[in-house]
Coordinates of C-alpha atoms in Angstrom, one line a residue:
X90 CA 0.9 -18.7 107.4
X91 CA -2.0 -16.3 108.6
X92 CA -5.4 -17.0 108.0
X93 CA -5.0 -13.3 106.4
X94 CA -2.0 -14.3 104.3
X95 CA -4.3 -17.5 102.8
X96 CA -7.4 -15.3 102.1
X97 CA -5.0 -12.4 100.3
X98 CA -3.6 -15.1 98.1
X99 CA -6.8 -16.9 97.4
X100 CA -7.9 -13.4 96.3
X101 CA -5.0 -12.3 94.2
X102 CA -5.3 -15.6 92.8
X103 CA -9.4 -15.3 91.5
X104 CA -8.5 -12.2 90.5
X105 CA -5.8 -12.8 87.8
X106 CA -7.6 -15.7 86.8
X107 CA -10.6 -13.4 86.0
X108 CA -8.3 -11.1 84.5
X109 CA -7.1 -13.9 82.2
X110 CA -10.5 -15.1 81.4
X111 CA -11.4 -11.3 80.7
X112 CA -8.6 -10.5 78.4
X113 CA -9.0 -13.8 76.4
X114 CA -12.7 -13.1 76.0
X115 CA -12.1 -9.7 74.9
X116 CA -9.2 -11.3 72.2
X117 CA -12.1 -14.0 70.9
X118 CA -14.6 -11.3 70.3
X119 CA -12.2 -9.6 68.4
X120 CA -12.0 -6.4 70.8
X121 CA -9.1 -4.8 73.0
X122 CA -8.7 -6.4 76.5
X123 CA -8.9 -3.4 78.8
X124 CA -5.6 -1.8 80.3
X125 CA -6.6 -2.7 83.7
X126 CA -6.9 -6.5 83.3
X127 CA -3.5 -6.4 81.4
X128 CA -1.8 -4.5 84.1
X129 CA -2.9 -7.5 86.4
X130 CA -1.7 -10.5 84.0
X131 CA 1.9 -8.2 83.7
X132 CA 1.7 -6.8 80.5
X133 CA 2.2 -3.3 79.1
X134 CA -1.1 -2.4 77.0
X135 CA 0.6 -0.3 74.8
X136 CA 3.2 -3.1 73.8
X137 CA 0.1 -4.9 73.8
X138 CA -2.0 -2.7 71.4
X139 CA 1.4 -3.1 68.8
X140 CA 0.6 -7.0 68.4
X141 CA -0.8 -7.0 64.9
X142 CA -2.9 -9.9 63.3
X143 CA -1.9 -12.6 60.9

C-alpha cells in the first residue's frame, strides 16, 4: 500500500467516526442528525426522518 492509500483511509476512517459521533449526539439531544453526516454513515435521511419514537 501507498503512503497515500494509508493516509486516505485513515481519513475516511475519522471521518465516519465523527459522523457517527455527530449523528448520535444530535439523536441524544433530541434533534435531527444532519443529511450530510447520514449520507456518510449510509443512510437515506428521508428514510431516516420516517423513524418515529416509542
Amino acid at each position: 500500500m501507498s503512503n497515500r492509500r494509508i493516509f486516505s483511509a485513515l481519513g475516511n476512517l475519522f471521518t465516519t467516526f465523527g459522523s457517527a459521533v455527530a449523528a448520535s449526539r444530535a439523536v441524544e439531544a433530541g434533534r435531527k442528525p444532519r443529511a450530510d453526516d447520514l449520507h456518510k454513515l449510509g443512510m437515506d435521511p428521508a428514510i431516516f426522518n420516517r423513524i418515529g419514537r416509542f
